[in-house]
PDB file of C-alpha atoms and ligand atoms in Angstrom:
ATOM      1  CA  MET J 156     -13.819  -3.609   3.712  1.00  0.00           C
ATOM      2  CA  THR J 157     -13.904  -7.378   4.292  1.00  0.00           C
ATOM      3  CA  ALA J 158     -16.045  -7.898   1.168  1.00  0.00           C
ATOM      4  CA  PRO J 159     -13.805  -9.451  -1.476  1.00  0.00           C
ATOM      5  CA  SER J 160     -13.546  -6.612  -3.978  1.00  0.00           C
ATOM      6  CA  VAL J 161     -10.234  -6.293  -5.800  1.00  0.00           C
ATOM      7  CA  ARG J 162      -8.248  -3.070  -5.666  1.00  0.00           C
ATOM      8  CA  ILE J 163      -5.265  -2.506  -7.927  1.00  0.00           C
ATOM      9  CA  ALA J 164      -2.871   0.253  -6.837  1.00  0.00           C
ATOM     10  CA  PRO J 165      -0.136   1.137  -9.344  1.00  0.00           C
ATOM     11  CA  SER J 166       3.010   2.365  -7.592  1.00  0.00           C
ATOM     12  CA  LEU J 167       4.285   5.840  -8.392  1.00  0.00           C
ATOM     13  CA  LEU J 168       7.824   4.581  -7.754  1.00  0.00           C
ATOM     14  CA  SER J 169       7.882   2.957 -11.205  1.00  0.00           C
ATOM     15  CA  VAL J 170       6.418   5.925 -13.093  1.00  0.00           C
ATOM     16  CA  ASP J 171       8.450   7.783 -15.701  1.00  0.00           C
ATOM     17  CA  PHE J 172       8.419  11.218 -14.046  1.00  0.00           C
ATOM     18  CA  GLY J 173       8.974  12.900 -17.399  1.00  0.00           C
ATOM     19  CA  LYS J 174       5.508  11.642 -18.321  1.00  0.00           C
ATOM     20  CA  LEU J 175       3.826  11.889 -14.933  1.00  0.00           C
ATOM     21  CA  ALA J 176       0.544  13.464 -16.082  1.00  0.00           C
ATOM     22  CA  GLU J 177       0.219  11.035 -18.981  1.00  0.00           C
ATOM     23  CA  GLN J 178       0.997   7.975 -16.875  1.00  0.00           C
ATOM     24  CA  LEU J 179      -1.439   8.926 -14.124  1.00  0.00           C
ATOM     25  CA  ALA J 180      -4.164   9.520 -16.721  1.00  0.00           C
ATOM     26  CA  MET J 181      -3.339   6.115 -18.175  1.00  0.00           C
ATOM     27  CA  CYS J 182      -3.726   4.456 -14.741  1.00  0.00           C
ATOM     28  CA  GLU J 183      -7.088   6.114 -14.256  1.00  0.00           C
ATOM     29  CA  ALA J 184      -8.306   5.171 -17.731  1.00  0.00           C
ATOM     30  CA  GLY J 185      -7.014   1.632 -17.201  1.00  0.00           C
ATOM     31  CA  GLY J 186      -9.256   1.160 -14.180  1.00  0.00           C
ATOM     32  CA  ALA J 187      -6.738   1.515 -11.361  1.00  0.00           C
ATOM     33  CA  ASP J 188      -8.454   1.884  -8.003  1.00  0.00           C
ATOM     34  CA  TRP J 189      -5.796   3.721  -5.993  1.00  0.00           C
ATOM     35  CA  LEU J 190      -2.425   5.321  -6.659  1.00  0.00           C
ATOM     36  CA  HIS J 191       0.256   3.994  -4.288  1.00  0.00           C
ATOM     37  CA  VAL J 192       2.797   6.643  -3.238  1.00  0.00           C
ATOM     38  CA  ASP J 193       6.050   5.403  -1.661  1.00  0.00           C
ATOM     39  CA  VAL J 194       7.616   7.959   0.658  1.00  0.00           C
ATOM     40  CA  MET J 195      11.173   6.995   1.705  1.00  0.00           C
ATOM     41  CA  ASP J 196      13.469   9.010   3.961  1.00  0.00           C
ATOM     42  CA  GLY J 197      16.866   7.346   3.434  1.00  0.00           C
ATOM     43  CA  VAL J 198      16.855   6.396   7.165  1.00  0.00           C
ATOM     44  CA  PHE J 199      14.101   3.832   7.677  1.00  0.00           C
ATOM     45  CA  VAL J 200      14.975   2.420   4.247  1.00  0.00           C
ATOM     46  CA  PRO J 201      18.166   2.880   2.231  1.00  0.00           C
ATOM     47  CA  ASN J 202      16.543   5.021  -0.452  1.00  0.00           C
ATOM     48  CA  LEU J 203      15.069   8.474  -0.804  1.00  0.00           C
ATOM     49  CA  THR J 204      11.971   9.415  -2.781  1.00  0.00           C
ATOM     50  CA  PHE J 205       9.412  12.174  -2.425  1.00  0.00           C
ATOM     51  CA  GLY J 206       7.237  14.128  -0.017  1.00  0.00           C
ATOM     52  CA  ALA J 207       4.332  16.583   0.232  1.00  0.00           C
ATOM     53  CA  LYS J 208       5.130  18.477  -2.963  1.00  0.00           C
ATOM     54  CA  ILE J 209       4.763  15.392  -5.164  1.00  0.00           C
ATOM     55  CA  ILE J 210       1.623  14.283  -3.303  1.00  0.00           C
ATOM     56  CA  GLU J 211       0.173  17.713  -4.029  1.00  0.00           C
ATOM     57  CA  THR J 212       1.118  17.392  -7.706  1.00  0.00           C
ATOM     58  CA  CYS J 213      -0.495  13.942  -7.944  1.00  0.00           C
ATOM     59  CA  ARG J 214      -3.614  15.288  -6.225  1.00  0.00           C
ATOM     60  CA  LYS J 215      -3.972  17.843  -9.009  1.00  0.00           C
ATOM     61  CA  LEU J 216      -3.352  15.278 -11.742  1.00  0.00           C
ATOM     62  CA  THR J 217      -5.682  12.458 -10.688  1.00  0.00           C
ATOM     63  CA  LYS J 218      -8.942  11.741  -8.904  1.00  0.00           C
ATOM     64  CA  LEU J 219      -7.662   8.352  -7.730  1.00  0.00           C
ATOM     65  CA  PRO J 220      -7.356   7.972  -3.961  1.00  0.00           C
ATOM     66  CA  LEU J 221      -3.723   8.497  -2.914  1.00  0.00           C
ATOM     67  CA  ASP J 222      -2.510   5.545  -0.851  1.00  0.00           C
ATOM     68  CA  VAL J 223       0.602   6.890   0.875  1.00  0.00           C
ATOM     69  CA  HIS J 224       3.104   4.356   2.247  1.00  0.00           C
ATOM     70  CA  LEU J 225       5.438   6.049   4.729  1.00  0.00           C
ATOM     71  CA  MET J 226       8.806   4.296   4.859  1.00  0.00           C
ATOM     72  CA  VAL J 227      10.147   6.855   7.303  1.00  0.00           C
ATOM     73  CA  VAL J 228      11.115   7.187  10.943  1.00  0.00           C
ATOM     74  CA  GLU J 229       8.863   9.414  13.074  1.00  0.00           C
ATOM     75  CA  PRO J 230       6.053   9.312  10.496  1.00  0.00           C
ATOM     76  CA  GLU J 231       3.829  11.577  12.625  1.00  0.00           C
ATOM     77  CA  LYS J 232       5.974  14.539  11.546  1.00  0.00           C
ATOM     78  CA  TYR J 233       4.398  14.297   8.100  1.00  0.00           C
ATOM     79  CA  PHE J 234       0.737  13.608   8.868  1.00  0.00           C
ATOM     80  CA  ASP J 235      -0.498  17.195   8.731  1.00  0.00           C
ATOM     81  CA  SER J 236       1.380  18.247   5.602  1.00  0.00           C
ATOM     82  CA  PHE J 237       0.484  15.046   3.727  1.00  0.00           C
ATOM     83  CA  ALA J 238      -3.188  15.411   4.694  1.00  0.00           C
ATOM     84  CA  LYS J 239      -3.106  18.991   3.422  1.00  0.00           C
ATOM     85  CA  ALA J 240      -1.404  17.862   0.218  1.00  0.00           C
ATOM     86  CA  GLY J 241      -4.329  15.533  -0.535  1.00  0.00           C
ATOM     87  CA  ALA J 242      -3.400  12.069   0.752  1.00  0.00           C
ATOM     88  CA  ASN J 243      -6.356   9.734   1.387  1.00  0.00           C
ATOM     89  CA  VAL J 244      -4.686   6.803   3.160  1.00  0.00           C
ATOM     90  CA  LEU J 245      -1.606   7.114   5.408  1.00  0.00           C
ATOM     91  CA  THR J 246       0.128   3.834   6.188  1.00  0.00           C
ATOM     92  CA  ILE J 247       2.884   3.737   8.798  1.00  0.00           C
ATOM     93  CA  HIS J 248       5.390   0.969   9.526  1.00  0.00           C
ATOM     94  CA  GLN J 249       4.881  -1.050  12.711  1.00  0.00           C
ATOM     95  CA  GLU J 250       8.687  -1.004  13.049  1.00  0.00           C
ATOM     96  CA  ALA J 251       8.662   2.819  13.166  1.00  0.00           C
ATOM     97  CA  ALA J 252       5.588   3.196  15.353  1.00  0.00           C
ATOM     98  CA  PRO J 253       6.272   2.696  19.078  1.00  0.00           C
ATOM     99  CA  HIS J 254       3.081   4.685  19.832  1.00  0.00           C
ATOM    100  CA  MET J 255       0.969   3.121  17.138  1.00  0.00           C
ATOM    101  CA  HIS J 256      -2.376   3.624  18.866  1.00  0.00           C
ATOM    102  CA  ARG J 257      -1.733   7.350  19.207  1.00  0.00           C
ATOM    103  CA  GLN J 258      -0.396   7.657  15.663  1.00  0.00           C
ATOM    104  CA  VAL J 259      -3.343   5.778  14.154  1.00  0.00           C
ATOM    105  CA  SER J 260      -5.777   7.944  16.123  1.00  0.00           C
ATOM    106  CA  ARG J 261      -4.087  11.087  14.810  1.00  0.00           C
ATOM    107  CA  ILE J 262      -4.385   9.945  11.184  1.00  0.00           C
ATOM    108  CA  LYS J 263      -8.105   9.338  11.726  1.00  0.00           C
ATOM    109  CA  GLU J 264      -8.535  12.724  13.450  1.00  0.00           C
ATOM    110  CA  LEU J 265      -7.228  14.291  10.263  1.00  0.00           C
ATOM    111  CA  GLY J 266     -10.065  12.567   8.402  1.00  0.00           C
ATOM    112  CA  LEU J 267      -7.835  10.072   6.560  1.00  0.00           C
ATOM    113  CA  ALA J 268      -7.858   6.278   6.437  1.00  0.00           C
ATOM    114  CA  ALA J 269      -5.219   4.764   8.727  1.00  0.00           C
ATOM    115  CA  GLY J 270      -3.016   1.841   7.740  1.00  0.00           C
ATOM    116  CA  VAL J 271      -0.180  -0.110   9.345  1.00  0.00           C
ATOM    117  CA  VAL J 272       2.411  -2.070   7.384  1.00  0.00           C
ATOM    118  CA  ILE J 273       4.684  -4.900   8.514  1.00  0.00           C
ATOM    119  CA  ASN J 274       8.058  -5.886   7.063  1.00  0.00           C
ATOM    120  CA  PRO J 275       8.766  -9.505   6.049  1.00  0.00           C
ATOM    121  CA  ALA J 276      10.424 -10.261   9.419  1.00  0.00           C
ATOM    122  CA  THR J 277       7.668  -8.707  11.561  1.00  0.00           C
ATOM    123  CA  PRO J 278       5.023 -11.092  12.933  1.00  0.00           C
ATOM    124  CA  VAL J 279       1.324 -10.846  12.087  1.00  0.00           C
ATOM    125  CA  GLU J 280       0.521 -11.007  15.823  1.00  0.00           C
ATOM    126  CA  SER J 281       2.131  -7.600  16.395  1.00  0.00           C
ATOM    127  CA  LEU J 282      -1.055  -5.983  15.037  1.00  0.00           C
ATOM    128  CA  ARG J 283      -3.622  -7.919  17.101  1.00  0.00           C
ATOM    129  CA  GLU J 284      -4.293  -5.177  19.661  1.00  0.00           C
ATOM    130  CA  VAL J 285      -4.885  -2.441  17.076  1.00  0.00           C
ATOM    131  CA  ALA J 286      -6.414  -4.446  14.222  1.00  0.00           C
ATOM    132  CA  ALA J 287     -10.005  -3.389  14.957  1.00  0.00           C
ATOM    133  CA  ASP J 288      -8.984   0.295  14.761  1.00  0.00           C
ATOM    134  CA  LEU J 289      -7.314   0.050  11.367  1.00  0.00           C
ATOM    135  CA  ASP J 290      -8.691   0.861   7.924  1.00  0.00           C
ATOM    136  CA  LEU J 291      -5.874  -0.984   6.191  1.00  0.00           C
ATOM    137  CA  VAL J 292      -3.172  -3.542   6.920  1.00  0.00           C
ATOM    138  CA  LEU J 293      -0.284  -3.864   4.487  1.00  0.00           C
ATOM    139  CA  ILE J 294       1.929  -6.929   4.243  1.00  0.00           C
ATOM    140  CA  MET J 295       5.329  -6.260   2.664  1.00  0.00           C
ATOM    141  CA  SER J 296       6.178  -9.119   0.346  1.00  0.00           C
ATOM    142  CA  VAL J 297       9.678  -7.714  -0.270  1.00  0.00           C
ATOM    143  CA  ASN J 298      12.037  -5.808   1.999  1.00  0.00           C
ATOM    144  CA  PRO J 299      11.012  -2.184   1.480  1.00  0.00           C
ATOM    145  CA  GLY J 300      13.197   0.333  -0.322  1.00  0.00           C
ATOM    146  CA  TYR J 301      13.131  -0.529  -4.006  1.00  0.00           C
ATOM    147  CA  GLY J 302      10.761  -1.468  -6.795  1.00  0.00           C
ATOM    148  CA  GLY J 303      11.258  -4.483  -9.033  1.00  0.00           C
ATOM    149  CA  GLN J 304      12.294  -7.009  -6.355  1.00  0.00           C
ATOM    150  CA  SER J 305      11.231 -10.659  -6.238  1.00  0.00           C
ATOM    151  CA  PHE J 306       8.168 -11.678  -4.238  1.00  0.00           C
ATOM    152  CA  ILE J 307       9.020 -13.534  -1.003  1.00  0.00           C
ATOM    153  CA  PRO J 308       6.958 -16.778  -1.216  1.00  0.00           C
ATOM    154  CA  ALA J 309       6.432 -17.034   2.571  1.00  0.00           C
ATOM    155  CA  SER J 310       4.274 -13.895   2.279  1.00  0.00           C
ATOM    156  CA  VAL J 311       1.331 -16.022   1.095  1.00  0.00           C
ATOM    157  CA  GLY J 312       1.072 -17.871   4.424  1.00  0.00           C
ATOM    158  CA  LYS J 313       1.502 -14.583   6.225  1.00  0.00           C
ATOM    159  CA  ILE J 314      -1.432 -13.050   4.313  1.00  0.00           C
ATOM    160  CA  ALA J 315      -3.609 -16.018   5.288  1.00  0.00           C
ATOM    161  CA  ARG J 316      -2.644 -15.617   8.961  1.00  0.00           C
ATOM    162  CA  MET J 317      -3.366 -11.897   8.826  1.00  0.00           C
ATOM    163  CA  ARG J 318      -6.741 -12.587   7.170  1.00  0.00           C
ATOM    164  CA  GLN J 319      -7.552 -14.874  10.106  1.00  0.00           C
ATOM    165  CA  LEU J 320      -6.417 -12.265  12.632  1.00  0.00           C
ATOM    166  CA  LEU J 321      -8.581  -9.580  10.972  1.00  0.00           C
ATOM    167  CA  ASP J 322     -11.584 -11.904  11.005  1.00  0.00           C
ATOM    168  CA  ASP J 323     -10.922 -12.904  14.652  1.00  0.00           C
ATOM    169  CA  THR J 324     -10.769  -9.277  15.752  1.00  0.00           C
ATOM    170  CA  LYS J 325     -13.759  -8.317  13.584  1.00  0.00           C
ATOM    171  CA  SER J 326     -11.543  -5.800  11.838  1.00  0.00           C
ATOM    172  CA  LYS J 327     -12.898  -4.321   8.631  1.00  0.00           C
ATOM    173  CA  ALA J 328      -9.413  -3.323   7.464  1.00  0.00           C
ATOM    174  CA  ALA J 329      -8.474  -3.775   3.830  1.00  0.00           C
ATOM    175  CA  LEU J 330      -5.634  -6.281   3.409  1.00  0.00           C
ATOM    176  CA  GLU J 331      -3.005  -4.969   1.006  1.00  0.00           C
ATOM    177  CA  VAL J 332       0.151  -6.594  -0.308  1.00  0.00           C
ATOM    178  CA  ASP J 333       3.176  -4.763  -1.697  1.00  0.00           C
ATOM    179  CA  GLY J 334       6.265  -6.025  -3.496  1.00  0.00           C
ATOM    180  CA  GLY J 335       6.763  -8.325  -6.450  1.00  0.00           C
ATOM    181  CA  ILE J 336       3.059  -8.458  -7.338  1.00  0.00           C
ATOM    182  CA  ALA J 337       2.682  -9.718 -10.906  1.00  0.00           C
ATOM    183  CA  ARG J 338       0.645 -12.250 -12.901  1.00  0.00           C
ATOM    184  CA  GLU J 339       2.641 -15.080 -11.296  1.00  0.00           C
ATOM    185  CA  THR J 340       2.027 -14.012  -7.690  1.00  0.00           C
ATOM    186  CA  ILE J 341      -1.256 -12.101  -7.407  1.00  0.00           C
ATOM    187  CA  ARG J 342      -3.657 -15.029  -7.447  1.00  0.00           C
ATOM    188  CA  ASP J 343      -2.038 -16.818  -4.503  1.00  0.00           C
ATOM    189  CA  CYS J 344      -2.237 -13.576  -2.520  1.00  0.00           C
ATOM    190  CA  TRP J 345      -5.910 -13.125  -3.411  1.00  0.00           C
ATOM    191  CA  ASN J 346      -6.723 -16.714  -2.528  1.00  0.00           C
ATOM    192  CA  ALA J 347      -4.942 -16.206   0.808  1.00  0.00           C
ATOM    193  CA  GLY J 348      -7.254 -13.278   1.596  1.00  0.00           C
ATOM    194  CA  ALA J 349      -5.638 -10.080   0.285  1.00  0.00           C
ATOM    195  CA  ASP J 350      -7.914  -7.617  -1.522  1.00  0.00           C
ATOM    196  CA  THR J 351      -5.643  -4.688  -2.419  1.00  0.00           C
ATOM    197  CA  PHE J 352      -2.550  -5.090  -4.589  1.00  0.00           C
ATOM    198  CA  VAL J 353       0.309  -2.664  -5.169  1.00  0.00           C
ATOM    199  CA  ALA J 354       2.150  -3.181  -8.439  1.00  0.00           C
ATOM    200  CA  GLY J 355       4.959  -1.047  -9.819  1.00  0.00           C
ATOM    201  CA  ASN J 356       7.253  -2.917 -12.144  1.00  0.00           C
ATOM    202  CA  ALA J 357       4.547  -5.305 -13.398  1.00  0.00           C
ATOM    203  CA  ILE J 358       2.364  -2.443 -14.627  1.00  0.00           C
ATOM    204  CA  PHE J 359       4.854   0.149 -15.804  1.00  0.00           C
ATOM    205  CA  SER J 360       7.259  -2.210 -17.553  1.00  0.00           C
ATOM    206  CA  ALA J 361       4.400  -3.923 -19.408  1.00  0.00           C
ATOM    207  CA  LYS J 362       3.987  -3.181 -23.119  1.00  0.00           C
ATOM    208  CA  ASP J 363       0.381  -2.240 -22.392  1.00  0.00           C
ATOM    209  CA  PRO J 364       0.070  -1.030 -18.791  1.00  0.00           C
ATOM    210  CA  GLN J 365      -3.708  -0.637 -18.999  1.00  0.00           C
ATOM    211  CA  ALA J 366      -4.144  -4.229 -20.133  1.00  0.00           C
ATOM    212  CA  GLU J 367      -1.846  -5.301 -17.311  1.00  0.00           C
ATOM    213  CA  ILE J 368      -4.100  -3.669 -14.717  1.00  0.00           C
ATOM    214  CA  SER J 369      -7.052  -5.621 -16.165  1.00  0.00           C
ATOM    215  CA  ALA J 370      -5.059  -8.850 -16.341  1.00  0.00           C
ATOM    216  CA  LEU J 371      -4.010  -8.577 -12.696  1.00  0.00           C
ATOM    217  CA  ARG J 372      -7.587  -7.908 -11.631  1.00  0.00           C
ATOM    218  CA  ALA J 373      -8.942 -10.791 -13.721  1.00  0.00           C
ATOM    219  CA  LEU J 374      -6.545 -13.249 -12.079  1.00  0.00           C
ATOM    220  CA  CYS J 375      -8.126 -12.477  -8.703  1.00  0.00           C
ATOM    221  CA  ARG J 376     -11.609 -13.218  -9.927  1.00  0.00           C
ATOM    222  CA  VAL J 377     -10.746 -16.706 -11.146  1.00  0.00           C
ATOM    223  CA  HIS J 378     -10.357 -19.096  -8.268  1.00  0.00           C
ATOM    224  CA  ALA J 379      -7.921 -21.896  -8.994  1.00  0.00           C
TER     225      ALA J 379
HETATM  226  C1  DX5 F 625       8.916  -1.031  -2.159  1.00  0.00           C
HETATM  227  C2  DX5 F 625       7.661  -0.236  -2.301  1.00  0.00           C
HETATM  228  C3  DX5 F 625       6.750  -0.751  -3.317  1.00  0.00           C
HETATM  229  C4  DX5 F 625       7.269  -0.818  -4.716  1.00  0.00           C
HETATM  230  C5  DX5 F 625       6.708  -2.083  -5.318  1.00  0.00           C
HETATM  231  O1  DX5 F 625       9.599  -0.631  -1.024  1.00  0.00           O
HETATM  232  O2  DX5 F 625       6.964  -0.163  -1.073  1.00  0.00           O
HETATM  233  O3  DX5 F 625       5.486  -0.078  -3.292  1.00  0.00           O
HETATM  234  O4  DX5 F 625       6.924   0.271  -5.529  1.00  0.00           O
HETATM  235  O5  DX5 F 625       7.286  -2.271  -6.533  1.00  0.00           O
HETATM  236  P1  DX5 F 625       7.164  -3.639  -7.374  1.00  0.00           P
HETATM  237  O6  DX5 F 625       5.722  -3.845  -7.642  1.00  0.00           O
HETATM  238  O7  DX5 F 625       7.967  -3.309  -8.584  1.00  0.00           O
HETATM  239  O8  DX5 F 625       7.768  -4.717  -6.520  1.00  0.00           O
HETATM  240 ZN1   ZN F 626       4.878   0.658  -1.123  1.00  0.00          ZN
END
């Protein structure tokens, strides 16, 4: 996945749940590549969201790959039920994964793509030993827990360092960024080496969410 193709992943966190079917259809029609699903347990992060039941509902409503971001302690407890519910990518936090090698192997055994995510204060180097085994690395560009926060500018340098680490280790992992992605921030992240972009507020608060997906993608294709 090192080839520079752009993936836009609208975040379910910003969806109007009263219009879930309609909004997912809109994402698909607008050319979204993945649907990003934020699972929070109120322990790892100070917020609570959804679990297997909602993943199952999304699976029925869309053909988009479901990119599940587990902001939970002991994420392995959920692997089997989320796989059964129709998740395609399971991404666990480095900070909640003391046995990361085992956890990543288990995700792959279930036939899913395995990702690891690091918080803003967690160093890039912490993934060196597992990088070659990963399908996806996610850099948090906000502190996880809420949508609509401001992008942390230091994330751009961090993306570039992670890009280098992935190249050094010959990892084919996708490099995703999550938090505060909008027209003002996406291009710097792309130029730094990210290829997959989560966006919640930017897409769902736009007057025309479909046009916003295209606009975000177009900004990655123009090198400035
Ligand atoms: C935050 C979540 C994000 C969130 C991003 O903890 O992991 O995926 O939905 O939202 P925006 O794009 O609004 O910053
Ligand atoms: Zn997320």
